[in-house]
mmCIF file of C-alpha atoms and ligand atoms in Angstrom:
data_model
loop_
_atom_site.group_PDB
_atom_site.id
_atom_site.type_symbol
_atom_site.label_atom_id
_atom_site.label_comp_id
_atom_site.label_asym_id
_atom_site.label_seq_id
_atom_site.Cartn_x
_atom_site.Cartn_y
_atom_site.Cartn_z
ATOM 1 C CA MET A 7 -8.010 0.984 -20.448
ATOM 2 C CA GLU A 8 -4.474 2.168 -21.240
ATOM 3 C CA TYR A 9 -1.776 1.587 -18.649
ATOM 4 C CA HIS A 10 1.701 0.180 -18.223
ATOM 5 C CA LEU A 11 3.989 -0.969 -15.441
ATOM 6 C CA GLY A 12 6.883 1.254 -14.403
ATOM 7 C CA CYS A 13 9.839 0.482 -12.139
ATOM 8 C CA ILE A 14 10.064 2.915 -9.210
ATOM 9 C CA GLU A 15 13.865 2.566 -9.214
ATOM 10 C CA CYS A 16 15.235 2.427 -12.796
ATOM 11 C CA LYS A 17 12.069 3.943 -14.363
ATOM 12 C CA LYS A 18 11.919 1.334 -17.159
ATOM 13 C CA THR A 19 8.425 0.598 -18.423
ATOM 14 C CA PHE A 20 6.787 -2.735 -19.241
ATOM 15 C CA HIS A 21 3.605 -4.027 -20.858
ATOM 16 C CA ASP A 22 3.636 -7.483 -19.285
ATOM 17 C CA ASP A 23 0.984 -7.783 -16.541
ATOM 18 C CA SER A 24 2.471 -11.013 -15.216
ATOM 19 C CA LEU A 25 5.511 -9.228 -13.756
ATOM 20 C CA TYR A 26 5.753 -8.569 -10.012
ATOM 21 C CA THR A 27 9.110 -6.783 -9.891
ATOM 22 C CA CYS A 28 11.408 -5.121 -12.436
ATOM 23 C CA PRO A 29 13.166 -7.709 -14.633
ATOM 24 C CA SER A 30 16.131 -5.362 -15.018
ATOM 25 C CA CYS A 31 16.864 -4.135 -11.473
ATOM 26 C CA ASN A 32 14.398 -6.058 -9.272
ATOM 27 C CA GLY A 33 12.796 -2.789 -8.111
ATOM 28 C CA LEU A 34 9.130 -2.507 -7.185
ATOM 29 C CA LEU A 35 6.693 -1.926 -10.032
ATOM 30 C CA GLU A 36 3.857 0.549 -10.111
ATOM 31 C CA VAL A 37 0.906 0.690 -12.490
ATOM 32 C CA ALA A 38 0.844 3.959 -14.444
ATOM 33 C CA VAL A 39 -2.739 4.714 -15.450
ATOM 34 C CA ASP A 40 -3.864 7.589 -17.640
ATOM 35 C CA VAL A 41 -5.671 9.904 -15.215
ATOM 36 C CA GLY A 42 -7.197 11.657 -18.189
ATOM 37 C CA ASN A 43 -9.551 8.664 -18.408
ATOM 38 C CA ALA A 44 -11.114 9.326 -14.998
ATOM 39 C CA ASP A 45 -14.854 9.518 -15.629
ATOM 40 C CA PHE A 46 -16.349 9.377 -12.128
ATOM 41 C CA LYS A 47 -17.878 12.196 -10.111
ATOM 42 C CA LEU A 48 -16.923 12.601 -6.459
ATOM 43 C CA ASP A 49 -20.549 13.313 -5.587
ATOM 44 C CA GLY A 50 -20.996 11.062 -2.551
ATOM 45 C CA LYS A 51 -23.198 8.645 -4.501
ATOM 46 C CA GLU A 52 -22.948 4.876 -5.078
ATOM 47 C CA ILE A 53 -19.553 4.634 -3.459
ATOM 48 C CA LYS A 54 -17.783 1.293 -3.917
ATOM 49 C CA VAL A 55 -14.481 0.088 -5.428
ATOM 50 C CA TRP A 56 -15.733 -0.375 -8.996
ATOM 51 C CA LYS A 57 -17.249 3.099 -9.154
ATOM 52 C CA TYR A 58 -13.665 4.131 -9.978
ATOM 53 C CA ARG A 59 -13.208 1.512 -12.669
ATOM 54 C CA SER A 60 -11.940 4.087 -15.189
ATOM 55 C CA LEU A 61 -8.710 4.264 -13.142
ATOM 56 C CA LEU A 62 -8.420 0.517 -12.449
ATOM 57 C CA PRO A 63 -6.169 -1.491 -14.813
ATOM 58 C CA ILE A 64 -8.573 -4.355 -15.572
ATOM 59 C CA ARG A 65 -9.901 -5.477 -18.951
ATOM 60 C CA ILE A 66 -12.559 -8.069 -18.011
ATOM 61 C CA GLU A 67 -15.706 -8.090 -15.883
ATOM 62 C CA PRO A 68 -14.561 -7.875 -12.260
ATOM 63 C CA ILE A 69 -14.835 -10.658 -9.699
ATOM 64 C CA THR A 70 -16.577 -8.700 -6.982
ATOM 65 C CA LEU A 71 -18.249 -9.208 -3.616
ATOM 66 C CA PHE A 72 -19.311 -5.533 -3.539
ATOM 67 C CA GLU A 73 -16.340 -4.261 -1.573
ATOM 68 C CA GLY A 74 -15.649 -0.669 -0.608
ATOM 69 C CA GLY A 75 -18.187 1.997 0.287
ATOM 70 C CA THR A 76 -17.140 1.605 3.913
ATOM 71 C CA PRO A 77 -18.450 4.147 6.436
ATOM 72 C CA LEU A 78 -16.523 7.232 7.453
ATOM 73 C CA TYR A 79 -17.430 7.895 11.084
ATOM 74 C CA SER A 80 -16.811 11.160 12.887
ATOM 75 C CA ILE A 81 -15.051 10.661 16.205
ATOM 76 C CA ARG A 82 -15.600 12.481 19.480
ATOM 77 C CA SER A 83 -12.361 13.555 21.111
ATOM 78 C CA ASP A 84 -10.983 16.367 23.243
ATOM 79 C CA LYS A 85 -8.875 17.544 20.288
ATOM 80 C CA GLU A 86 -9.555 20.456 17.931
ATOM 81 C CA THR A 87 -9.029 18.420 14.760
ATOM 82 C CA LYS A 88 -12.169 17.246 12.972
ATOM 83 C CA LEU A 89 -11.437 13.523 13.077
ATOM 84 C CA PHE A 90 -12.923 10.641 11.090
ATOM 85 C CA VAL A 91 -12.364 6.896 11.099
ATOM 86 C CA LYS A 92 -12.818 4.980 7.858
ATOM 87 C CA HIS A 93 -13.977 1.538 8.954
ATOM 88 C CA GLU A 94 -12.430 -0.860 6.495
ATOM 89 C CA GLY A 95 -13.420 -3.716 8.778
ATOM 90 C CA LEU A 96 -16.857 -3.499 7.159
ATOM 91 C CA ASN A 97 -15.650 -4.910 3.842
ATOM 92 C CA PRO A 98 -16.899 -8.412 2.834
ATOM 93 C CA SER A 99 -14.090 -10.362 4.525
ATOM 94 C CA GLY A 100 -13.700 -7.771 7.275
ATOM 95 C CA SER A 101 -10.600 -5.887 6.125
ATOM 96 C CA PHE A 102 -9.295 -3.412 3.538
ATOM 97 C CA LYS A 103 -7.588 -6.295 1.738
ATOM 98 C CA ASP A 104 -10.814 -6.914 -0.211
ATOM 99 C CA ARG A 105 -10.215 -3.761 -2.258
ATOM 100 C CA GLY A 106 -6.900 -5.110 -3.466
ATOM 101 C CA MET A 107 -8.193 -8.632 -3.807
ATOM 102 C CA THR A 108 -11.133 -7.834 -6.097
ATOM 103 C CA VAL A 109 -8.592 -6.317 -8.492
ATOM 104 C CA GLY A 110 -5.857 -8.931 -7.854
ATOM 105 C CA ILE A 111 -8.145 -11.942 -8.312
ATOM 106 C CA THR A 112 -9.716 -10.385 -11.394
ATOM 107 C CA LYS A 113 -6.206 -9.903 -12.789
ATOM 108 C CA ALA A 114 -5.434 -13.583 -12.036
ATOM 109 C CA VAL A 115 -8.498 -14.617 -14.051
ATOM 110 C CA GLU A 116 -7.626 -12.168 -16.835
ATOM 111 C CA LEU A 117 -4.153 -13.726 -17.053
ATOM 112 C CA GLY A 118 -5.669 -17.225 -17.205
ATOM 113 C CA LYS A 119 -4.225 -18.310 -13.843
ATOM 114 C CA THR A 120 -5.890 -21.161 -11.977
ATOM 115 C CA ARG A 121 -3.856 -21.095 -8.763
ATOM 116 C CA VAL A 122 -3.091 -18.185 -6.416
ATOM 117 C CA VAL A 123 -0.912 -17.879 -3.346
ATOM 118 C CA CYS A 124 0.014 -15.446 -0.581
ATOM 119 C CA ALA A 125 1.952 -15.253 2.653
ATOM 120 C CA SER A 126 -0.090 -13.512 5.294
ATOM 121 C CA THR A 127 -0.425 -12.329 8.857
ATOM 122 C CA GLY A 128 -4.066 -13.332 8.355
ATOM 123 C CA ASN A 129 -6.213 -10.776 6.585
ATOM 124 C CA THR A 130 -4.728 -11.144 3.120
ATOM 125 C CA SER A 131 -5.224 -14.910 3.366
ATOM 126 C CA ALA A 132 -8.844 -14.528 4.519
ATOM 127 C CA SER A 133 -9.602 -12.162 1.672
ATOM 128 C CA MET A 134 -7.743 -14.171 -0.946
ATOM 129 C CA ALA A 135 -9.486 -17.388 0.138
ATOM 130 C CA MET A 136 -12.876 -15.670 -0.143
ATOM 131 C CA TYR A 137 -12.296 -14.119 -3.570
ATOM 132 C CA SER A 138 -10.656 -17.255 -4.999
ATOM 133 C CA ALA A 139 -13.659 -19.237 -3.860
ATOM 134 C CA ARG A 140 -15.866 -16.752 -5.689
ATOM 135 C CA ALA A 141 -13.736 -16.997 -8.836
ATOM 136 C CA GLY A 142 -13.255 -20.768 -8.676
ATOM 137 C CA LEU A 143 -9.464 -20.585 -8.288
ATOM 138 C CA LYS A 144 -7.305 -22.818 -6.099
ATOM 139 C CA ALA A 145 -5.826 -20.856 -3.181
ATOM 140 C CA TYR A 146 -2.724 -21.583 -1.111
ATOM 141 C CA VAL A 147 -1.948 -19.518 1.969
ATOM 142 C CA PHE A 148 1.245 -19.477 4.032
ATOM 143 C CA LEU A 149 0.883 -18.242 7.598
ATOM 144 C CA PRO A 150 3.364 -17.674 10.428
ATOM 145 C CA SER A 151 2.564 -20.654 12.651
ATOM 146 C CA GLY A 152 0.713 -19.781 15.875
ATOM 147 C CA LYS A 153 0.666 -16.047 15.159
ATOM 148 C CA VAL A 154 -2.515 -15.586 13.170
ATOM 149 C CA ALA A 155 -5.707 -14.365 14.843
ATOM 150 C CA LEU A 156 -8.455 -16.982 15.030
ATOM 151 C CA GLY A 157 -11.079 -15.229 12.911
ATOM 152 C CA LYS A 158 -8.697 -14.893 9.979
ATOM 153 C CA LEU A 159 -7.606 -18.524 10.156
ATOM 154 C CA ALA A 160 -11.246 -19.610 10.298
ATOM 155 C CA GLN A 161 -12.017 -17.633 7.140
ATOM 156 C CA ALA A 162 -9.072 -19.001 5.160
ATOM 157 C CA ILE A 163 -9.957 -22.580 6.069
ATOM 158 C CA MET A 164 -13.725 -22.263 5.603
ATOM 159 C CA HIS A 165 -13.379 -20.658 2.169
ATOM 160 C CA GLY A 166 -11.356 -23.654 1.066
ATOM 161 C CA ALA A 167 -7.758 -22.445 0.867
ATOM 162 C CA LYS A 168 -4.980 -24.912 1.504
ATOM 163 C CA VAL A 169 -3.407 -23.468 4.652
ATOM 164 C CA ILE A 170 0.268 -24.032 5.364
ATOM 165 C CA ALA A 171 1.565 -22.846 8.756
ATOM 166 C CA VAL A 172 5.270 -22.050 8.440
ATOM 167 C CA ARG A 173 7.473 -22.328 11.531
ATOM 168 C CA GLY A 174 8.818 -18.815 11.196
ATOM 169 C CA ASN A 175 7.513 -15.266 10.931
ATOM 170 C CA PHE A 176 5.685 -13.496 8.103
ATOM 171 C CA ASP A 177 8.902 -12.329 6.455
ATOM 172 C CA THR A 178 10.138 -15.931 6.166
ATOM 173 C CA ALA A 179 6.777 -17.097 4.802
ATOM 174 C CA LEU A 180 6.802 -14.355 2.175
ATOM 175 C CA ARG A 181 10.335 -15.237 1.093
ATOM 176 C CA ILE A 182 9.242 -18.847 0.547
ATOM 177 C CA VAL A 183 6.118 -17.821 -1.360
ATOM 178 C CA ARG A 184 8.085 -15.546 -3.703
ATOM 179 C CA GLU A 185 10.483 -18.420 -4.382
ATOM 180 C CA ILE A 186 7.537 -20.752 -5.125
ATOM 181 C CA CYS A 187 6.079 -18.254 -7.603
ATOM 182 C CA SER A 188 9.370 -17.891 -9.428
ATOM 183 C CA ARG A 189 9.391 -21.652 -10.085
ATOM 184 C CA ASN A 190 5.692 -22.476 -10.574
ATOM 185 C CA ASP A 191 2.750 -21.044 -12.464
ATOM 186 C CA ILE A 192 0.993 -19.829 -9.310
ATOM 187 C CA TYR A 193 -0.114 -16.197 -9.146
ATOM 188 C CA LEU A 194 1.326 -14.173 -6.267
ATOM 189 C CA LEU A 195 -1.202 -12.006 -4.442
ATOM 190 C CA ASN A 196 0.896 -10.284 -1.814
ATOM 191 C CA SER A 197 1.098 -6.511 -2.022
ATOM 192 C CA VAL A 198 4.355 -6.726 -3.993
ATOM 193 C CA ASN A 199 1.844 -7.412 -6.794
ATOM 194 C CA PRO A 200 1.219 -3.891 -8.128
ATOM 195 C CA PHE A 201 -2.374 -4.654 -9.156
ATOM 196 C CA ARG A 202 -3.400 -5.294 -5.530
ATOM 197 C CA LEU A 203 -2.393 -1.754 -4.637
ATOM 198 C CA GLU A 204 -4.526 -0.385 -7.473
ATOM 199 C CA GLY A 205 -7.612 -1.658 -5.677
ATOM 200 C CA GLN A 206 -6.448 -0.250 -2.365
ATOM 201 C CA LYS A 207 -5.917 3.243 -3.771
ATOM 202 C CA THR A 208 -9.722 3.550 -3.886
ATOM 203 C CA ILE A 209 -9.603 4.311 -0.140
ATOM 204 C CA ALA A 210 -8.306 7.764 -1.137
ATOM 205 C CA PHE A 211 -11.019 8.195 -3.781
ATOM 206 C CA GLU A 212 -13.733 7.246 -1.297
ATOM 207 C CA ILE A 213 -12.502 9.613 1.420
ATOM 208 C CA VAL A 214 -12.785 12.633 -0.890
ATOM 209 C CA ASP A 215 -16.048 11.277 -2.326
ATOM 210 C CA GLN A 216 -17.541 10.959 1.180
ATOM 211 C CA LEU A 217 -16.213 14.164 2.734
ATOM 212 C CA GLY A 218 -16.634 16.354 -0.324
ATOM 213 C CA TYR A 219 -13.172 17.777 0.375
ATOM 214 C CA CYS A 220 -9.604 16.598 0.896
ATOM 215 C CA PRO A 221 -8.547 16.119 4.548
ATOM 216 C CA ASP A 222 -5.174 17.400 5.787
ATOM 217 C CA ALA A 223 -3.770 14.130 7.083
ATOM 218 C CA ILE A 224 -4.322 10.379 6.794
ATOM 219 C CA TYR A 225 -3.163 8.033 9.586
ATOM 220 C CA VAL A 226 -2.453 4.491 8.352
ATOM 221 C CA PRO A 227 -1.313 1.353 10.216
ATOM 222 C CA VAL A 228 1.848 0.108 8.499
ATOM 223 C CA GLY A 229 2.938 -3.527 8.215
ATOM 224 C CA ASN A 230 4.128 -4.653 4.810
ATOM 225 C CA ALA A 231 3.676 -0.995 3.798
ATOM 226 C CA GLY A 232 1.472 -1.568 0.770
ATOM 227 C CA ASN A 233 -1.617 0.241 1.946
ATOM 228 C CA ILE A 234 -0.021 3.583 2.775
ATOM 229 C CA SER A 235 1.698 3.503 -0.646
ATOM 230 C CA ALA A 236 -1.606 2.711 -2.341
ATOM 231 C CA ILE A 237 -3.567 5.441 -0.551
ATOM 232 C CA PHE A 238 -0.885 7.998 -1.422
ATOM 233 C CA LYS A 239 -1.062 6.904 -5.073
ATOM 234 C CA GLY A 240 -4.812 7.385 -4.993
ATOM 235 C CA PHE A 241 -4.499 10.963 -3.758
ATOM 236 C CA LYS A 242 -1.743 11.647 -6.297
ATOM 237 C CA GLU A 243 -4.010 10.524 -9.124
ATOM 238 C CA LEU A 244 -6.918 12.608 -7.817
ATOM 239 C CA LYS A 245 -4.638 15.647 -7.824
ATOM 240 C CA GLU A 246 -3.301 14.915 -11.307
ATOM 241 C CA ALA A 247 -6.849 14.477 -12.566
ATOM 242 C CA GLY A 248 -7.831 17.840 -11.048
ATOM 243 C CA TYR A 249 -10.251 16.576 -8.376
ATOM 244 C CA ILE A 250 -8.191 17.976 -5.457
ATOM 245 C CA ASP A 251 -5.564 20.704 -5.030
ATOM 246 C CA PHE A 252 -3.205 19.059 -2.565
ATOM 247 C CA ILE A 253 -2.209 15.644 -1.231
ATOM 248 C CA PRO A 254 -2.841 14.999 2.477
ATOM 249 C CA ARG A 255 0.077 14.303 4.770
ATOM 250 C CA MET A 256 0.560 10.544 4.903
ATOM 251 C CA ILE A 257 1.217 9.480 8.490
ATOM 252 C CA GLY A 258 2.299 5.886 9.030
ATOM 253 C CA VAL A 259 1.838 4.197 12.399
ATOM 254 C CA GLN A 260 3.849 1.144 13.454
ATOM 255 C CA ALA A 261 3.963 -1.000 16.584
ATOM 256 C CA GLU A 262 7.095 -0.428 18.679
ATOM 257 C CA GLY A 263 8.108 -4.074 18.357
ATOM 258 C CA ALA A 264 7.805 -4.104 14.553
ATOM 259 C CA ASN A 265 9.025 -0.663 13.522
ATOM 260 C CA PRO A 266 11.520 -0.740 10.619
ATOM 261 C CA ILE A 267 9.798 2.113 8.755
ATOM 262 C CA PHE A 268 9.648 4.248 11.897
ATOM 263 C CA ARG A 269 13.374 3.711 12.395
ATOM 264 C CA ALA A 270 14.267 4.540 8.796
ATOM 265 C CA PHE A 271 12.133 7.696 8.910
ATOM 266 C CA SER A 272 13.613 8.806 12.251
ATOM 267 C CA GLU A 273 17.081 8.526 10.732
ATOM 268 C CA GLY A 274 16.035 10.333 7.546
ATOM 269 C CA LYS A 275 16.758 7.255 5.412
ATOM 270 C CA ASN A 276 14.863 5.991 2.415
ATOM 271 C CA ARG A 277 15.739 2.332 2.961
ATOM 272 C CA ILE A 278 14.938 0.173 5.978
ATOM 273 C CA THR A 279 17.084 -2.127 8.070
ATOM 274 C CA PRO A 280 14.930 -5.186 8.774
ATOM 275 C CA VAL A 281 13.821 -5.887 12.367
ATOM 276 C CA GLY A 282 14.853 -9.483 13.095
ATOM 277 C CA ASN A 283 12.224 -10.665 15.569
ATOM 278 C CA PRO A 284 9.149 -8.468 15.212
ATOM 279 C CA GLU A 285 6.695 -8.758 18.117
ATOM 280 C CA THR A 286 3.409 -7.005 18.887
ATOM 281 C CA ILE A 287 -0.115 -7.736 20.073
ATOM 282 C CA ALA A 288 -1.172 -6.344 16.677
ATOM 283 C CA THR A 289 -0.275 -9.564 14.827
ATOM 284 C CA ALA A 290 -1.527 -8.148 11.507
ATOM 285 C CA ILE A 291 1.430 -5.758 11.430
ATOM 286 C CA ARG A 292 3.998 -8.072 13.010
ATOM 287 C CA ILE A 293 6.401 -7.602 10.107
ATOM 288 C CA GLY A 294 10.133 -6.901 10.235
ATOM 289 C CA SER A 295 11.002 -6.528 6.576
ATOM 290 C CA PRO A 296 8.192 -4.758 4.711
ATOM 291 C CA VAL A 297 8.430 -5.346 0.953
ATOM 292 C CA ASN A 298 6.867 -2.014 0.055
ATOM 293 C CA ALA A 299 9.146 0.049 2.295
ATOM 294 C CA ARG A 300 10.644 1.990 -0.627
ATOM 295 C CA LYS A 301 7.226 3.011 -1.934
ATOM 296 C CA ALA A 302 5.953 3.856 1.539
ATOM 297 C CA LEU A 303 8.935 6.030 2.454
ATOM 298 C CA LYS A 304 8.587 7.909 -0.842
ATOM 299 C CA ALA A 305 4.900 8.494 -0.068
ATOM 300 C CA ILE A 306 5.678 9.696 3.450
ATOM 301 C CA TYR A 307 8.550 12.015 2.506
ATOM 302 C CA SER A 308 6.904 13.472 -0.565
ATOM 303 C CA SER A 309 3.647 14.249 1.252
ATOM 304 C CA ASP A 310 5.511 15.864 4.161
ATOM 305 C CA GLY A 311 4.222 13.045 6.350
ATOM 306 C CA LYS A 312 5.795 11.226 9.259
ATOM 307 C CA VAL A 313 5.897 7.890 11.065
ATOM 308 C CA ILE A 314 4.764 7.332 14.655
ATOM 309 C CA GLN A 315 5.409 4.252 16.761
ATOM 310 C CA VAL A 316 2.951 3.102 19.421
ATOM 311 C CA SER A 317 3.186 0.562 22.217
ATOM 312 C CA ASP A 318 0.881 -2.421 22.597
ATOM 313 C CA ASP A 319 -0.751 -0.711 25.596
ATOM 314 C CA GLU A 320 -1.445 2.388 23.520
ATOM 315 C CA ILE A 321 -2.946 0.198 20.799
ATOM 316 C CA VAL A 322 -5.288 -1.543 23.242
ATOM 317 C CA ARG A 323 -6.305 1.790 24.792
ATOM 318 C CA ALA A 324 -7.153 3.174 21.344
ATOM 319 C CA GLN A 325 -9.060 0.003 20.474
ATOM 320 C CA LYS A 326 -11.179 0.444 23.623
ATOM 321 C CA ILE A 327 -11.890 4.140 22.975
ATOM 322 C CA LEU A 328 -13.099 3.315 19.459
ATOM 323 C CA ALA A 329 -15.155 0.400 20.784
ATOM 324 C CA LYS A 330 -16.870 2.784 23.224
ATOM 325 C CA GLN A 331 -17.951 4.884 20.245
ATOM 326 C CA GLY A 332 -19.436 1.858 18.509
ATOM 327 C CA ILE A 333 -16.472 1.141 16.261
ATOM 328 C CA GLY A 334 -15.159 -2.402 16.646
ATOM 329 C CA VAL A 335 -11.676 -2.930 15.248
ATOM 330 C CA GLU A 336 -8.815 -5.390 15.639
ATOM 331 C CA PRO A 337 -5.586 -4.232 17.360
ATOM 332 C CA ALA A 338 -3.562 -3.322 14.236
ATOM 333 C CA SER A 339 -6.470 -1.185 13.054
ATOM 334 C CA ALA A 340 -6.527 0.779 16.264
ATOM 335 C CA SER A 341 -2.886 1.773 15.824
ATOM 336 C CA SER A 342 -3.786 4.616 13.448
ATOM 337 C CA PHE A 343 -6.002 6.231 16.103
ATOM 338 C CA ALA A 344 -3.367 5.461 18.773
ATOM 339 C CA GLY A 345 -0.841 7.341 16.632
ATOM 340 C CA PHE A 346 -3.191 10.304 16.234
ATOM 341 C CA MET A 347 -3.588 10.591 20.010
ATOM 342 C CA LYS A 348 0.050 9.976 20.878
ATOM 343 C CA ASP A 349 1.745 12.444 18.572
ATOM 344 C CA TYR A 350 -1.079 14.955 18.250
ATOM 345 C CA GLU A 351 -0.757 17.648 15.665
ATOM 346 C CA GLU A 352 -3.574 20.073 15.080
ATOM 347 C CA PHE A 353 -5.028 19.572 11.615
ATOM 348 C CA GLU A 354 -8.288 21.041 10.466
ATOM 349 C CA SER A 355 -9.354 17.537 9.461
ATOM 350 C CA ALA A 356 -7.801 14.085 9.537
ATOM 351 C CA VAL A 357 -8.831 10.511 8.764
ATOM 352 C CA CYS A 358 -7.635 7.401 10.602
ATOM 353 C CA ILE A 359 -7.852 4.198 8.583
ATOM 354 C CA ALA A 360 -9.252 1.344 10.674
ATOM 355 C CA THR A 361 -8.067 -1.617 8.641
ATOM 356 C CA GLY A 362 -9.808 -4.673 10.100
ATOM 357 C CA ASN A 363 -12.850 -5.802 12.107
ATOM 358 C CA LEU A 364 -12.940 -6.534 15.843
ATOM 359 C CA LEU A 365 -14.151 -10.090 15.146
ATOM 360 C CA LYS A 366 -10.902 -10.895 13.346
ATOM 361 C CA ASP A 367 -9.192 -11.309 16.703
ATOM 362 C CA PRO A 368 -11.828 -12.361 19.250
ATOM 363 C CA GLU A 369 -9.240 -13.911 21.556
ATOM 364 C CA GLU A 370 -7.411 -10.615 22.040
ATOM 365 C CA ALA A 371 -10.715 -8.797 22.626
ATOM 366 C CA VAL A 372 -11.692 -11.237 25.361
ATOM 367 C CA ARG A 373 -8.217 -11.150 26.917
ATOM 368 C CA VAL A 374 -8.146 -7.357 27.325
ATOM 369 C CA SER A 375 -11.778 -6.895 28.389
ATOM 370 C CA GLU A 376 -13.731 -7.337 31.586
ATOM 371 C CA LYS A 377 -14.729 -10.975 31.999
ATOM 372 C CA PRO A 378 -18.400 -12.039 31.963
ATOM 373 C CA ILE A 379 -19.908 -12.501 35.436
ATOM 374 C CA GLU A 380 -21.153 -16.034 35.974
ATOM 375 C CA VAL A 381 -24.229 -16.352 38.193
ATOM 376 C CA GLU A 382 -26.943 -18.724 39.312
ATOM 377 C CA PRO A 383 -30.262 -18.014 37.565
ATOM 378 C CA ASP A 384 -31.510 -16.082 40.609
ATOM 379 C CA LEU A 385 -33.298 -12.794 39.940
ATOM 380 C CA GLU A 386 -32.420 -11.244 43.282
ATOM 381 C CA ILE A 387 -28.707 -11.885 42.899
ATOM 382 C CA ILE A 388 -28.761 -10.689 39.306
ATOM 383 C CA GLU A 389 -30.597 -7.441 40.074
ATOM 384 C CA LYS A 390 -27.908 -6.584 42.633
ATOM 385 C CA LEU A 391 -25.369 -6.712 39.869
ATOM 386 C CA LEU A 392 -27.107 -4.101 37.701
HETATM 387 N N1 LIG B 412 -3.952 -3.535 9.351
HETATM 388 C C1 LIG B 412 -4.372 -4.797 9.185
HETATM 389 C C2 LIG B 412 -5.588 -5.219 9.904
HETATM 390 C C3 LIG B 412 -3.645 -5.665 8.337
HETATM 391 O O1 LIG B 412 -4.070 -6.901 8.178
HETATM 392 C C4 LIG B 412 -2.479 -5.193 7.694
HETATM 393 C C5 LIG B 412 -1.683 -6.068 6.845
HETATM 394 C C6 LIG B 412 -2.108 -3.859 7.898
HETATM 395 C C7 LIG B 412 -2.862 -3.063 8.734
HETATM 396 C C8 LIG B 412 -0.909 -3.273 7.266
HETATM 397 O O2 LIG B 412 -1.095 -3.049 5.903
HETATM 398 O O3 LIG B 412 0.775 -4.417 5.055
HETATM 399 O O4 LIG B 412 -0.349 -2.755 3.612
HETATM 400 O O5 LIG B 412 1.100 -2.017 5.485
HETATM 401 N N2 LIG B 412 -1.838 -7.324 6.780
HETATM 402 C C9 LIG B 412 -1.123 -8.190 5.828
HETATM 403 C C10 LIG B 412 -1.761 -9.552 5.805
HETATM 404 C C11 LIG B 412 0.332 -8.191 5.959
HETATM 405 O O6 LIG B 412 -1.086 -10.544 5.481
HETATM 406 O O7 LIG B 412 -2.943 -9.656 6.070
HETATM 407 P P1 LIG B 412 0.189 -3.053 4.941
#
């Protein structure tokens, strides 16, 4: 597999896989793969991350838990657009992070690393803990204290990661983790790592593989802004390789209380101003200073996309509508559908990415739902309730 790393800012190229950012200008790096190598058919068969191996920059046998191949559900709504939800919550650890992690952890092993680390709002840590356990690596996760949903914390702990709860938000935790990696031989698995995003670009491949055509728009919840960048890259490669004729409009959705990308887009800027104290019920995207903002804004502008912000109430409403169609997602995941409904634009077809499973945040689900009715075990009383 031929590939190299390229800086998105100064355009210098590198052949050192252990880099996270550009050694010359500190810009974000992107993996440039040769799309001429693509050898898969988008025929709707055997869909999973490693089906697309010919475009994944890995040289050894992958560490895999059989991620990807998540269902694409059609959604009933009163709108004209043919709408689908891609349920990434049905990946092995319950979120889309597994796509990036199978590639990221495999890269760690390929580079001979024995220790891996991430800062996380929860899902990255759950996924990294799971895949490191599979690979036999030591995992360290840094979480914003008190702000991580219970299911995610349970996963990180149970899969044997050392969990450090930082008194501060995600942005602070990530700053510390990046500092740690610059001084120690511990492999960084946040989405600043360009190999993680390579795994996540397979969402784009799968959508076209499943639909048999390219949809007009993709709605993506945006936190650290890696996933929307990755999905855009996936569509770009499909177009370059001749599988599709156009790239869908990339539509980012942020929570009102954690909206730096929305603000930058609204002002026509291509750099963000960090939001100091991000706050939202959707803790997964409670991020004020997204590291991949530059990549995400490029993806949004160059695909003629946009950014929508949604309130916590709109997120919960969307979560409940999806739940009533049999699709159980955590709050951040519902933001893509909330964005679709809030700022409706008529597309022939669109896909909302649902990023994580309902069970990730059981406490929120219980809090916003009707409470169970407690009764005596008396048939007469119970039948009156039905
Ligand atoms: N949805 C969920 C459920 C997430 O966990 C995340 C990110 C996102 C959306 C946003 O994706 O960061 O690529 O823009 N969670 C990270 C984490 C930050 O640590 O688990 P993004």
